[in-house]
Each structure stands twice: as structure tokens, then as C-alpha cells.
Amino acid sequence: MASTDKPEVENVAAAPEKGAVPPAAPPPELKSETNTPTSYLAVAEVVLRVLLFATTVTAVVVMVTSKQTEWIPDRLPPFRIRNSSRFTDSPAFVYFVAALSVAGLYSIISTLLSILALLKPGNWKHLVSHFVVIDVLLLGIVASATGVAGGVAYIGLKGNSHSRWLKICNIYDTFCAHVASATAVALVASIVLVLLILLSVFTLSRRSLK
């Protein structure tokens, strides 16, 4: 007849000793925040804000340095007068410089805040909700300044026969080249602001879905 003592001995050996502390479970692996999509979005925002600063400052510098002095015909054909053309001669160009200067100053502040928020990813999501409102407001200002400057530049290039506005770009060619370049760079700044707004909206939509 087989003995039943052996299985009992095995069960006792397999059972933990009385008073023994069970082994601790391995700690859960912490997800690294450096490779999350949120960190990539924060880096993309910093890059776009640096690009916004570069475009706005470039547009302001090019417009401010657009002064050109030329000899132009006087009302009496034999005589000529020396005249200068600068951005302060047009209120549209003054508004352009003021609007782009505000955008440049805002880009400096927002870039610094974005870099600080990038070091603490949890704060960046809260900062986006404040940025998107100012970005939309600034987009309207920069876009309107770009459109006004472009309209005045077109009149200087082509003139307007119905209003008897003469074109001046055949005389002040350097001045017109500066205005056209500044307007083109400001258009790039407007596109950058649109991308920043889309990025902020995408970030806020992801946060609301969680």
C-alpha cells in the first residue's frame, strides 16, 4: 500500500515559511517623456516661434532700410529736384513696421516661455491655451499689415490710371525692391502664425480627448 506522507512533505516544503516577507513586485517601468508625441509638438512650437522671430525682424529691418534718394523731374522740364523716398512717407508702411515690431517682440517672449515649458512638459499643455488666443489676434494684425503694404506697393509698381496715380518704381527701384521683399517675408510670418495656431488647436484637441 502506497504511503501518502511524501506529497505532504513536498507541500510543506513549497509553502513559504511563517513570518517570511513575500518578494516585492518589480516597480513599473516609467514611460520616458522625452519621446512622447507631446515633446515633439513642443519642440515644433519652439522652432516655429524662432522662425516667427526671424521673419518679423527681417521684414522690419528691410522696410526701415528702404530709403532711396533720386533726382526727379520738376514741373519745369529743364529742372530736376532731389527727393527721397522712405517708409515714413506712407502710413501703410508705418503701420506695417509697427505691426511687425509687435509681432517680433511677442515672438521673443513666447519663444522664451516655450523653451521653459519644454523643460517641464506638464506646463506646456497649459501654456498652449493662452498662446492660441494671442496667436489668432496677432495673425489678424500681421495679415492686415501685409495686405495694406502689398496694396500700396502694387500701386507704386503699376500706378492707377483711373485715379491718375503715377507709378514710382521706375524711379525708386531700390525702394520698391525693399518694400516687396519686406512684404514677402511678412507673408511668410503670417503662414508661420497659421501653423502655430493649427499646432495649438491640435494639441488642445488631443488633451480634450484624453
mmCIF file with all atom_site columns, C-alpha atoms in Angstrom:
data_model
loop_
_atom_site.group_PDB
_atom_site.id
_atom_site.type_symbol
_atom_site.label_atom_id
_atom_site.label_alt_id
_atom_site.label_comp_id
_atom_site.label_asym_id
_atom_site.label_entity_id
_atom_site.label_seq_id
_atom_site.pdbx_PDB_ins_code
_atom_site.Cartn_x
_atom_site.Cartn_y
_atom_site.Cartn_z
_atom_site.occupancy
_atom_site.B_iso_or_equiv
_atom_site.pdbx_formal_charge
_atom_site.auth_seq_id
_atom_site.auth_comp_id
_atom_site.auth_asym_id
_atom_site.auth_atom_id
_atom_site.pdbx_PDB_model_num
ATOM 1   C CA . MET A 1 1   ? 0.000  0.000   0.000   1.00 0.00 ? 1   MET A CA 1
ATOM 2   C CA . ALA A 1 2   ? 1.472  3.335   -1.056  1.00 0.00 ? 2   ALA A CA 1
ATOM 3   C CA . SER A 1 3   ? 2.290  5.881   1.584   1.00 0.00 ? 3   SER A CA 1
ATOM 4   C CA . THR A 1 4   ? 0.736  9.404   1.452   1.00 0.00 ? 4   THR A CA 1
ATOM 5   C CA . ASP A 1 5   ? 3.428  11.126  3.559   1.00 0.00 ? 5   ASP A CA 1
ATOM 6   C CA . LYS A 1 6   ? 5.633  12.192  0.663   1.00 0.00 ? 6   LYS A CA 1
ATOM 7   C CA . PRO A 1 7   ? 3.201  14.639  -1.040  1.00 0.00 ? 7   PRO A CA 1
ATOM 8   C CA . GLU A 1 8   ? 2.562  16.272  2.320   1.00 0.00 ? 8   GLU A CA 1
ATOM 9   C CA . VAL A 1 9   ? 6.277  16.807  2.789   1.00 0.00 ? 9   VAL A CA 1
ATOM 10  C CA . GLU A 1 10  ? 6.540  18.383  -0.647  1.00 0.00 ? 10  GLU A CA 1
ATOM 11  C CA . ASN A 1 11  ? 3.617  20.710  0.070   1.00 0.00 ? 11  ASN A CA 1
ATOM 12  C CA . VAL A 1 12  ? 5.192  21.845  3.306   1.00 0.00 ? 12  VAL A CA 1
ATOM 13  C CA . ALA A 1 13  ? 8.499  22.497  1.579   1.00 0.00 ? 13  ALA A CA 1
ATOM 14  C CA . ALA A 1 14  ? 6.797  24.508  -1.147  1.00 0.00 ? 14  ALA A CA 1
ATOM 15  C CA . ALA A 1 15  ? 4.836  26.630  1.311   1.00 0.00 ? 15  ALA A CA 1
ATOM 16  C CA . PRO A 1 16  ? 6.523  29.865  2.456   1.00 0.00 ? 16  PRO A CA 1
ATOM 17  C CA . GLU A 1 17  ? 7.870  29.991  5.960   1.00 0.00 ? 17  GLU A CA 1
ATOM 18  C CA . LYS A 1 18  ? 5.649  31.570  8.542   1.00 0.00 ? 18  LYS A CA 1
ATOM 19  C CA . GLY A 1 19  ? 6.503  35.249  9.015   1.00 0.00 ? 19  GLY A CA 1
ATOM 20  C CA . ALA A 1 20  ? 8.561  35.477  5.818   1.00 0.00 ? 20  ALA A CA 1
ATOM 21  C CA . VAL A 1 21  ? 8.143  38.652  3.751   1.00 0.00 ? 21  VAL A CA 1
ATOM 22  C CA . PRO A 1 22  ? 6.988  37.952  0.186   1.00 0.00 ? 22  PRO A CA 1
ATOM 23  C CA . PRO A 1 23  ? 9.272  39.271  -2.549  1.00 0.00 ? 23  PRO A CA 1
ATOM 24  C CA . ALA A 1 24  ? 8.389  42.764  -3.684  1.00 0.00 ? 24  ALA A CA 1
ATOM 25  C CA . ALA A 1 25  ? 6.933  43.160  -7.125  1.00 0.00 ? 25  ALA A CA 1
ATOM 26  C CA . PRO A 1 26  ? 9.197  44.844  -9.643  1.00 0.00 ? 26  PRO A CA 1
ATOM 27  C CA . PRO A 1 27  ? 8.474  48.571  -9.949  1.00 0.00 ? 27  PRO A CA 1
ATOM 28  C CA . PRO A 1 28  ? 6.508  49.583  -13.028 1.00 0.00 ? 28  PRO A CA 1
ATOM 29  C CA . GLU A 1 29  ? 8.552  50.977  -15.842 1.00 0.00 ? 29  GLU A CA 1
ATOM 30  C CA . LEU A 1 30  ? 8.286  54.738  -16.108 1.00 0.00 ? 30  LEU A CA 1
ATOM 31  C CA . LYS A 1 31  ? 7.466  55.983  -19.527 1.00 0.00 ? 31  LYS A CA 1
ATOM 32  C CA . SER A 1 32  ? 10.030 58.379  -20.788 1.00 0.00 ? 32  SER A CA 1
ATOM 33  C CA . GLU A 1 33  ? 8.556  61.772  -21.630 1.00 0.00 ? 33  GLU A CA 1
ATOM 34  C CA . THR A 1 34  ? 11.353 62.660  -23.964 1.00 0.00 ? 34  THR A CA 1
ATOM 35  C CA . ASN A 1 35  ? 9.980  60.508  -26.785 1.00 0.00 ? 35  ASN A CA 1
ATOM 36  C CA . THR A 1 36  ? 6.267  61.202  -26.351 1.00 0.00 ? 36  THR A CA 1
ATOM 37  C CA . PRO A 1 37  ? 4.321  62.983  -29.117 1.00 0.00 ? 37  PRO A CA 1
ATOM 38  C CA . THR A 1 38  ? 3.780  65.907  -26.743 1.00 0.00 ? 38  THR A CA 1
ATOM 39  C CA . SER A 1 39  ? 7.512  66.608  -26.552 1.00 0.00 ? 39  SER A CA 1
ATOM 40  C CA . TYR A 1 40  ? 7.776  66.585  -30.331 1.00 0.00 ? 40  TYR A CA 1
ATOM 41  C CA . LEU A 1 41  ? 4.926  69.081  -30.571 1.00 0.00 ? 41  LEU A CA 1
ATOM 42  C CA . ALA A 1 42  ? 6.623  71.315  -28.008 1.00 0.00 ? 42  ALA A CA 1
ATOM 43  C CA . VAL A 1 43  ? 9.885  71.244  -29.967 1.00 0.00 ? 43  VAL A CA 1
ATOM 44  C CA . ALA A 1 44  ? 7.994  72.037  -33.182 1.00 0.00 ? 44  ALA A CA 1
ATOM 45  C CA . GLU A 1 45  ? 6.391  75.042  -31.497 1.00 0.00 ? 45  GLU A CA 1
ATOM 46  C CA . VAL A 1 46  ? 9.765  76.375  -30.346 1.00 0.00 ? 46  VAL A CA 1
ATOM 47  C CA . VAL A 1 47  ? 11.141 76.044  -33.881 1.00 0.00 ? 47  VAL A CA 1
ATOM 48  C CA . LEU A 1 48  ? 8.136  77.854  -35.364 1.00 0.00 ? 48  LEU A CA 1
ATOM 49  C CA . ARG A 1 49  ? 8.381  80.683  -32.835 1.00 0.00 ? 49  ARG A CA 1
ATOM 50  C CA . VAL A 1 50  ? 12.067 81.136  -33.598 1.00 0.00 ? 50  VAL A CA 1
ATOM 51  C CA . LEU A 1 51  ? 11.148 81.262  -37.296 1.00 0.00 ? 51  LEU A CA 1
ATOM 52  C CA . LEU A 1 52  ? 8.462  83.844  -36.494 1.00 0.00 ? 52  LEU A CA 1
ATOM 53  C CA . PHE A 1 53  ? 11.057 85.998  -34.754 1.00 0.00 ? 53  PHE A CA 1
ATOM 54  C CA . ALA A 1 54  ? 13.451 85.725  -37.703 1.00 0.00 ? 54  ALA A CA 1
ATOM 55  C CA . THR A 1 55  ? 10.825 86.639  -40.304 1.00 0.00 ? 55  THR A CA 1
ATOM 56  C CA . THR A 1 56  ? 9.324  89.574  -38.415 1.00 0.00 ? 56  THR A CA 1
ATOM 57  C CA . VAL A 1 57  ? 12.695 91.122  -37.579 1.00 0.00 ? 57  VAL A CA 1
ATOM 58  C CA . THR A 1 58  ? 13.895 90.652  -41.160 1.00 0.00 ? 58  THR A CA 1
ATOM 59  C CA . ALA A 1 59  ? 10.756 92.322  -42.545 1.00 0.00 ? 59  ALA A CA 1
ATOM 60  C CA . VAL A 1 60  ? 11.133 95.302  -40.197 1.00 0.00 ? 60  VAL A CA 1
ATOM 61  C CA . VAL A 1 61  ? 14.839 95.764  -40.965 1.00 0.00 ? 61  VAL A CA 1
ATOM 62  C CA . VAL A 1 62  ? 14.300 95.557  -44.725 1.00 0.00 ? 62  VAL A CA 1
ATOM 63  C CA . MET A 1 63  ? 11.432 98.044  -44.613 1.00 0.00 ? 63  MET A CA 1
ATOM 64  C CA . VAL A 1 64  ? 13.245 100.517 -42.361 1.00 0.00 ? 64  VAL A CA 1
ATOM 65  C CA . THR A 1 65  ? 16.328 100.496 -44.619 1.00 0.00 ? 65  THR A CA 1
ATOM 66  C CA . SER A 1 66  ? 14.307 101.174 -47.775 1.00 0.00 ? 66  SER A CA 1
ATOM 67  C CA . LYS A 1 67  ? 15.292 104.831 -48.123 1.00 0.00 ? 67  LYS A CA 1
ATOM 68  C CA . GLN A 1 68  ? 16.380 105.927 -51.610 1.00 0.00 ? 68  GLN A CA 1
ATOM 69  C CA . THR A 1 69  ? 17.257 109.395 -52.916 1.00 0.00 ? 69  THR A CA 1
ATOM 70  C CA . GLU A 1 70  ? 16.995 110.238 -56.617 1.00 0.00 ? 70  GLU A CA 1
ATOM 71  C CA . TRP A 1 71  ? 16.873 113.222 -58.937 1.00 0.00 ? 71  TRP A CA 1
ATOM 72  C CA . ILE A 1 72  ? 13.361 113.519 -60.339 1.00 0.00 ? 72  ILE A CA 1
ATOM 73  C CA . PRO A 1 73  ? 11.985 115.884 -62.997 1.00 0.00 ? 73  PRO A CA 1
ATOM 74  C CA . ASP A 1 74  ? 10.472 119.097 -61.720 1.00 0.00 ? 74  ASP A CA 1
ATOM 75  C CA . ARG A 1 75  ? 7.301  120.662 -63.105 1.00 0.00 ? 75  ARG A CA 1
ATOM 76  C CA . LEU A 1 76  ? 9.512  122.676 -65.387 1.00 0.00 ? 76  LEU A CA 1
ATOM 77  C CA . PRO A 1 77  ? 11.178 120.160 -67.749 1.00 0.00 ? 77  PRO A CA 1
ATOM 78  C CA . PRO A 1 78  ? 14.713 121.549 -67.705 1.00 0.00 ? 78  PRO A CA 1
ATOM 79  C CA . PHE A 1 79  ? 14.979 121.373 -63.928 1.00 0.00 ? 79  PHE A CA 1
ATOM 80  C CA . ARG A 1 80  ? 15.345 118.454 -61.556 1.00 0.00 ? 80  ARG A CA 1
ATOM 81  C CA . ILE A 1 81  ? 14.939 118.205 -57.805 1.00 0.00 ? 81  ILE A CA 1
ATOM 82  C CA . ARG A 1 82  ? 16.492 115.782 -55.377 1.00 0.00 ? 82  ARG A CA 1
ATOM 83  C CA . ASN A 1 83  ? 13.872 113.801 -53.496 1.00 0.00 ? 83  ASN A CA 1
ATOM 84  C CA . SER A 1 84  ? 13.989 110.891 -51.057 1.00 0.00 ? 84  SER A CA 1
ATOM 85  C CA . SER A 1 85  ? 11.504 108.070 -50.652 1.00 0.00 ? 85  SER A CA 1
ATOM 86  C CA . ARG A 1 86  ? 11.273 106.263 -47.313 1.00 0.00 ? 86  ARG A CA 1
ATOM 87  C CA . PHE A 1 87  ? 8.795  104.106 -45.435 1.00 0.00 ? 87  PHE A CA 1
ATOM 88  C CA . THR A 1 88  ? 7.666  107.029 -43.245 1.00 0.00 ? 88  THR A CA 1
ATOM 89  C CA . ASP A 1 89  ? 6.135  108.688 -46.310 1.00 0.00 ? 89  ASP A CA 1
ATOM 90  C CA . SER A 1 90  ? 3.282  106.182 -46.277 1.00 0.00 ? 90  SER A CA 1
ATOM 91  C CA . PRO A 1 91  ? 1.026  105.497 -43.265 1.00 0.00 ? 91  PRO A CA 1
ATOM 92  C CA . ALA A 1 92  ? 0.571  101.965 -44.573 1.00 0.00 ? 92  ALA A CA 1
ATOM 93  C CA . PHE A 1 93  ? 4.304  101.274 -44.286 1.00 0.00 ? 93  PHE A CA 1
ATOM 94  C CA . VAL A 1 94  ? 4.425  102.852 -40.820 1.00 0.00 ? 94  VAL A CA 1
ATOM 95  C CA . TYR A 1 95  ? 1.597  100.549 -39.735 1.00 0.00 ? 95  TYR A CA 1
ATOM 96  C CA . PHE A 1 96  ? 3.489  97.644  -41.297 1.00 0.00 ? 96  PHE A CA 1
ATOM 97  C CA . VAL A 1 97  ? 6.626  98.381  -39.267 1.00 0.00 ? 97  VAL A CA 1
ATOM 98  C CA . ALA A 1 98  ? 4.628  98.837  -36.063 1.00 0.00 ? 98  ALA A CA 1
ATOM 99  C CA . ALA A 1 99  ? 2.663  95.607  -36.530 1.00 0.00 ? 99  ALA A CA 1
ATOM 100 C CA . LEU A 1 100 ? 5.715  93.520  -37.374 1.00 0.00 ? 100 LEU A CA 1
ATOM 101 C CA . SER A 1 101 ? 7.637  95.048  -34.463 1.00 0.00 ? 101 SER A CA 1
ATOM 102 C CA . VAL A 1 102 ? 4.893  93.970  -32.059 1.00 0.00 ? 102 VAL A CA 1
ATOM 103 C CA . ALA A 1 103 ? 4.962  90.505  -33.592 1.00 0.00 ? 103 ALA A CA 1
ATOM 104 C CA . GLY A 1 104 ? 8.728  90.343  -33.180 1.00 0.00 ? 104 GLY A CA 1
ATOM 105 C CA . LEU A 1 105 ? 8.542  91.343  -29.527 1.00 0.00 ? 105 LEU A CA 1
ATOM 106 C CA . TYR A 1 106 ? 5.815  88.790  -28.901 1.00 0.00 ? 106 TYR A CA 1
ATOM 107 C CA . SER A 1 107 ? 7.861  86.087  -30.626 1.00 0.00 ? 107 SER A CA 1
ATOM 108 C CA . ILE A 1 108 ? 10.780 86.717  -28.260 1.00 0.00 ? 108 ILE A CA 1
ATOM 109 C CA . ILE A 1 109 ? 8.585  86.411  -25.158 1.00 0.00 ? 109 ILE A CA 1
ATOM 110 C CA . SER A 1 110 ? 6.681  83.384  -26.432 1.00 0.00 ? 110 SER A CA 1
ATOM 111 C CA . THR A 1 111 ? 9.888  81.621  -27.512 1.00 0.00 ? 111 THR A CA 1
ATOM 112 C CA . LEU A 1 112 ? 11.435 82.009  -24.064 1.00 0.00 ? 112 LEU A CA 1
ATOM 113 C CA . LEU A 1 113 ? 8.253  80.755  -22.396 1.00 0.00 ? 113 LEU A CA 1
ATOM 114 C CA . SER A 1 114 ? 8.070  77.809  -24.810 1.00 0.00 ? 114 SER A CA 1
ATOM 115 C CA . ILE A 1 115 ? 11.660 76.839  -24.032 1.00 0.00 ? 115 ILE A CA 1
ATOM 116 C CA . LEU A 1 116 ? 10.961 76.978  -20.287 1.00 0.00 ? 116 LEU A CA 1
ATOM 117 C CA . ALA A 1 117 ? 7.791  74.937  -20.764 1.00 0.00 ? 117 ALA A CA 1
ATOM 118 C CA . LEU A 1 118 ? 9.731  72.416  -22.849 1.00 0.00 ? 118 LEU A CA 1
ATOM 119 C CA . LEU A 1 119 ? 11.826 71.626  -19.785 1.00 0.00 ? 119 LEU A CA 1
ATOM 120 C CA . LYS A 1 120 ? 8.604  70.856  -17.903 1.00 0.00 ? 120 LYS A CA 1
ATOM 121 C CA . PRO A 1 121 ? 6.240  69.140  -20.385 1.00 0.00 ? 121 PRO A CA 1
ATOM 122 C CA . GLY A 1 122 ? 3.316  69.295  -17.964 1.00 0.00 ? 122 GLY A CA 1
ATOM 123 C CA . ASN A 1 123 ? 3.298  73.101  -18.045 1.00 0.00 ? 123 ASN A CA 1
ATOM 124 C CA . TRP A 1 124 ? 3.475  73.293  -21.837 1.00 0.00 ? 124 TRP A CA 1
ATOM 125 C CA . LYS A 1 125 ? -0.065 71.988  -22.329 1.00 0.00 ? 125 LYS A CA 1
ATOM 126 C CA . HIS A 1 126 ? -1.462 74.731  -20.112 1.00 0.00 ? 126 HIS A CA 1
ATOM 127 C CA . LEU A 1 127 ? 0.614  77.378  -21.871 1.00 0.00 ? 127 LEU A CA 1
ATOM 128 C CA . VAL A 1 128 ? -0.774 76.443  -25.282 1.00 0.00 ? 128 VAL A CA 1
ATOM 129 C CA . SER A 1 129 ? -4.298 77.513  -24.328 1.00 0.00 ? 129 SER A CA 1
ATOM 130 C CA . HIS A 1 130 ? -3.016 81.048  -23.635 1.00 0.00 ? 130 HIS A CA 1
ATOM 131 C CA . PHE A 1 131 ? -0.819 81.208  -26.722 1.00 0.00 ? 131 PHE A CA 1
ATOM 132 C CA . VAL A 1 132 ? -3.553 80.303  -29.192 1.00 0.00 ? 132 VAL A CA 1
ATOM 133 C CA . VAL A 1 133 ? -5.652 83.374  -28.334 1.00 0.00 ? 133 VAL A CA 1
ATOM 134 C CA . ILE A 1 134 ? -2.752 85.786  -28.779 1.00 0.00 ? 134 ILE A CA 1
ATOM 135 C CA . ASP A 1 135 ? -1.607 83.990  -31.942 1.00 0.00 ? 135 ASP A CA 1
ATOM 136 C CA . VAL A 1 136 ? -5.022 84.457  -33.553 1.00 0.00 ? 136 VAL A CA 1
ATOM 137 C CA . LEU A 1 137 ? -5.079 88.153  -32.643 1.00 0.00 ? 137 LEU A CA 1
ATOM 138 C CA . LEU A 1 138 ? -1.546 88.650  -33.908 1.00 0.00 ? 138 LEU A CA 1
ATOM 139 C CA . LEU A 1 139 ? -2.301 86.816  -37.138 1.00 0.00 ? 139 LEU A CA 1
ATOM 140 C CA . GLY A 1 140 ? -5.044 89.332  -37.917 1.00 0.00 ? 140 GLY A CA 1
ATOM 141 C CA . ILE A 1 141 ? -2.695 92.254  -37.259 1.00 0.00 ? 141 ILE A CA 1
ATOM 142 C CA . VAL A 1 142 ? 0.223  90.861  -39.286 1.00 0.00 ? 142 VAL A CA 1
ATOM 143 C CA . ALA A 1 143 ? -2.002 89.735  -42.161 1.00 0.00 ? 143 ALA A CA 1
ATOM 144 C CA . SER A 1 144 ? -3.718 93.120  -42.385 1.00 0.00 ? 144 SER A CA 1
ATOM 145 C CA . ALA A 1 145 ? -0.374 94.962  -42.323 1.00 0.00 ? 145 ALA A CA 1
ATOM 146 C CA . THR A 1 146 ? 0.967  92.676  -45.033 1.00 0.00 ? 146 THR A CA 1
ATOM 147 C CA . GLY A 1 147 ? -2.088 93.237  -47.206 1.00 0.00 ? 147 GLY A CA 1
ATOM 148 C CA . VAL A 1 148 ? -2.003 97.019  -46.810 1.00 0.00 ? 148 VAL A CA 1
ATOM 149 C CA . ALA A 1 149 ? 1.715  97.201  -47.590 1.00 0.00 ? 149 ALA A CA 1
ATOM 150 C CA . GLY A 1 150 ? 1.237  94.940  -50.589 1.00 0.00 ? 150 GLY A CA 1
ATOM 151 C CA . GLY A 1 151 ? -1.578 97.118  -51.946 1.00 0.00 ? 151 GLY A CA 1
ATOM 152 C CA . VAL A 1 152 ? 0.465  100.307 -51.685 1.00 0.00 ? 152 VAL A CA 1
ATOM 153 C CA . ALA A 1 153 ? 3.470  98.544  -53.224 1.00 0.00 ? 153 ALA A CA 1
ATOM 154 C CA . TYR A 1 154 ? 1.353  97.424  -56.164 1.00 0.00 ? 154 TYR A CA 1
ATOM 155 C CA . ILE A 1 155 ? 0.217  100.990 -56.805 1.00 0.00 ? 155 ILE A CA 1
ATOM 156 C CA . GLY A 1 156 ? 3.838  102.105 -56.718 1.00 0.00 ? 156 GLY A CA 1
ATOM 157 C CA . LEU A 1 157 ? 4.699  99.403  -59.230 1.00 0.00 ? 157 LEU A CA 1
ATOM 158 C CA . LYS A 1 158 ? 1.777  99.745  -61.647 1.00 0.00 ? 158 LYS A CA 1
ATOM 159 C CA . GLY A 1 159 ? 0.164  103.061 -60.772 1.00 0.00 ? 159 GLY A CA 1
ATOM 160 C CA . ASN A 1 160 ? -3.536 103.724 -61.253 1.00 0.00 ? 160 ASN A CA 1
ATOM 161 C CA . SER A 1 161 ? -4.645 105.397 -64.433 1.00 0.00 ? 161 SER A CA 1
ATOM 162 C CA . HIS A 1 162 ? -8.213 105.951 -63.199 1.00 0.00 ? 162 HIS A CA 1
ATOM 163 C CA . SER A 1 163 ? -7.066 107.927 -60.177 1.00 0.00 ? 163 SER A CA 1
ATOM 164 C CA . ARG A 1 164 ? -4.074 109.402 -62.025 1.00 0.00 ? 164 ARG A CA 1
ATOM 165 C CA . TRP A 1 165 ? -1.645 107.900 -59.528 1.00 0.00 ? 165 TRP A CA 1
ATOM 166 C CA . LEU A 1 166 ? 1.712  107.594 -61.191 1.00 0.00 ? 166 LEU A CA 1
ATOM 167 C CA . LYS A 1 167 ? 3.973  104.622 -60.646 1.00 0.00 ? 167 LYS A CA 1
ATOM 168 C CA . ILE A 1 168 ? 7.249  105.351 -58.857 1.00 0.00 ? 168 ILE A CA 1
ATOM 169 C CA . CYS A 1 169 ? 9.095  102.045 -59.026 1.00 0.00 ? 169 CYS A CA 1
ATOM 170 C CA . ASN A 1 170 ? 10.651 103.037 -62.348 1.00 0.00 ? 170 ASN A CA 1
ATOM 171 C CA . ILE A 1 171 ? 12.455 105.786 -60.409 1.00 0.00 ? 171 ILE A CA 1
ATOM 172 C CA . TYR A 1 172 ? 12.819 104.384 -56.894 1.00 0.00 ? 172 TYR A CA 1
ATOM 173 C CA . ASP A 1 173 ? 13.717 100.856 -57.881 1.00 0.00 ? 173 ASP A CA 1
ATOM 174 C CA . THR A 1 174 ? 15.730 100.036 -54.740 1.00 0.00 ? 174 THR A CA 1
ATOM 175 C CA . PHE A 1 175 ? 12.982 101.377 -52.501 1.00 0.00 ? 175 PHE A CA 1
ATOM 176 C CA . CYS A 1 176 ? 10.379 99.242  -54.240 1.00 0.00 ? 176 CYS A CA 1
ATOM 177 C CA . ALA A 1 177 ? 12.619 96.178  -54.063 1.00 0.00 ? 177 ALA A CA 1
ATOM 178 C CA . HIS A 1 178 ? 12.932 96.621  -50.299 1.00 0.00 ? 178 HIS A CA 1
ATOM 179 C CA . VAL A 1 179 ? 9.174  97.039  -49.894 1.00 0.00 ? 179 VAL A CA 1
ATOM 180 C CA . ALA A 1 180 ? 8.453  93.954  -51.996 1.00 0.00 ? 180 ALA A CA 1
ATOM 181 C CA . SER A 1 181 ? 10.975 91.872  -50.058 1.00 0.00 ? 181 SER A CA 1
ATOM 182 C CA . ALA A 1 182 ? 9.628  93.019  -46.695 1.00 0.00 ? 182 ALA A CA 1
ATOM 183 C CA . THR A 1 183 ? 6.074  92.218  -47.780 1.00 0.00 ? 183 THR A CA 1
ATOM 184 C CA . ALA A 1 184 ? 7.086  88.747  -48.957 1.00 0.00 ? 184 ALA A CA 1
ATOM 185 C CA . VAL A 1 185 ? 8.863  87.988  -45.676 1.00 0.00 ? 185 VAL A CA 1
ATOM 186 C CA . ALA A 1 186 ? 5.845  89.262  -43.727 1.00 0.00 ? 186 ALA A CA 1
ATOM 187 C CA . LEU A 1 187 ? 3.689  86.857  -45.719 1.00 0.00 ? 187 LEU A CA 1
ATOM 188 C CA . VAL A 1 188 ? 5.927  84.018  -44.514 1.00 0.00 ? 188 VAL A CA 1
ATOM 189 C CA . ALA A 1 189 ? 5.443  85.290  -40.940 1.00 0.00 ? 189 ALA A CA 1
ATOM 190 C CA . SER A 1 190 ? 1.668  85.099  -41.433 1.00 0.00 ? 190 SER A CA 1
ATOM 191 C CA . ILE A 1 191 ? 1.982  81.497  -42.625 1.00 0.00 ? 191 ILE A CA 1
ATOM 192 C CA . VAL A 1 192 ? 4.087  80.659  -39.566 1.00 0.00 ? 192 VAL A CA 1
ATOM 193 C CA . LEU A 1 193 ? 1.380  82.089  -37.320 1.00 0.00 ? 193 LEU A CA 1
ATOM 194 C CA . VAL A 1 194 ? -1.217 79.944  -39.086 1.00 0.00 ? 194 VAL A CA 1
ATOM 195 C CA . LEU A 1 195 ? 0.930  76.852  -38.440 1.00 0.00 ? 195 LEU A CA 1
ATOM 196 C CA . LEU A 1 196 ? 1.295  77.822  -34.780 1.00 0.00 ? 196 LEU A CA 1
ATOM 197 C CA . ILE A 1 197 ? -2.472 78.164  -34.420 1.00 0.00 ? 197 ILE A CA 1
ATOM 198 C CA . LEU A 1 198 ? -3.075 74.791  -36.068 1.00 0.00 ? 198 LEU A CA 1
ATOM 199 C CA . LEU A 1 199 ? -0.463 73.211  -33.795 1.00 0.00 ? 199 LEU A CA 1
ATOM 200 C CA . SER A 1 200 ? -2.099 74.688  -30.690 1.00 0.00 ? 200 SER A CA 1
ATOM 201 C CA . VAL A 1 201 ? -5.571 73.557  -31.783 1.00 0.00 ? 201 VAL A CA 1
ATOM 202 C CA . PHE A 1 202 ? -4.270 70.042  -32.438 1.00 0.00 ? 202 PHE A CA 1
ATOM 203 C CA . THR A 1 203 ? -2.624 69.935  -29.006 1.00 0.00 ? 203 THR A CA 1
ATOM 204 C CA . LEU A 1 204 ? -5.775 71.141  -27.256 1.00 0.00 ? 204 LEU A CA 1
ATOM 205 C CA . SER A 1 205 ? -7.928 68.631  -29.130 1.00 0.00 ? 205 SER A CA 1
ATOM 206 C CA . ARG A 1 206 ? -5.631 65.770  -28.076 1.00 0.00 ? 206 ARG A CA 1
ATOM 207 C CA . ARG A 1 207 ? -5.789 66.907  -24.464 1.00 0.00 ? 207 ARG A CA 1
ATOM 208 C CA . SER A 1 208 ? -9.599 67.112  -24.504 1.00 0.00 ? 208 SER A CA 1
ATOM 209 C CA . LEU A 1 209 ? -9.907 63.578  -25.889 1.00 0.00 ? 209 LEU A CA 1
ATOM 210 C CA . LYS A 1 210 ? -7.868 62.084  -23.039 1.00 0.00 ? 210 LYS A CA 1
#
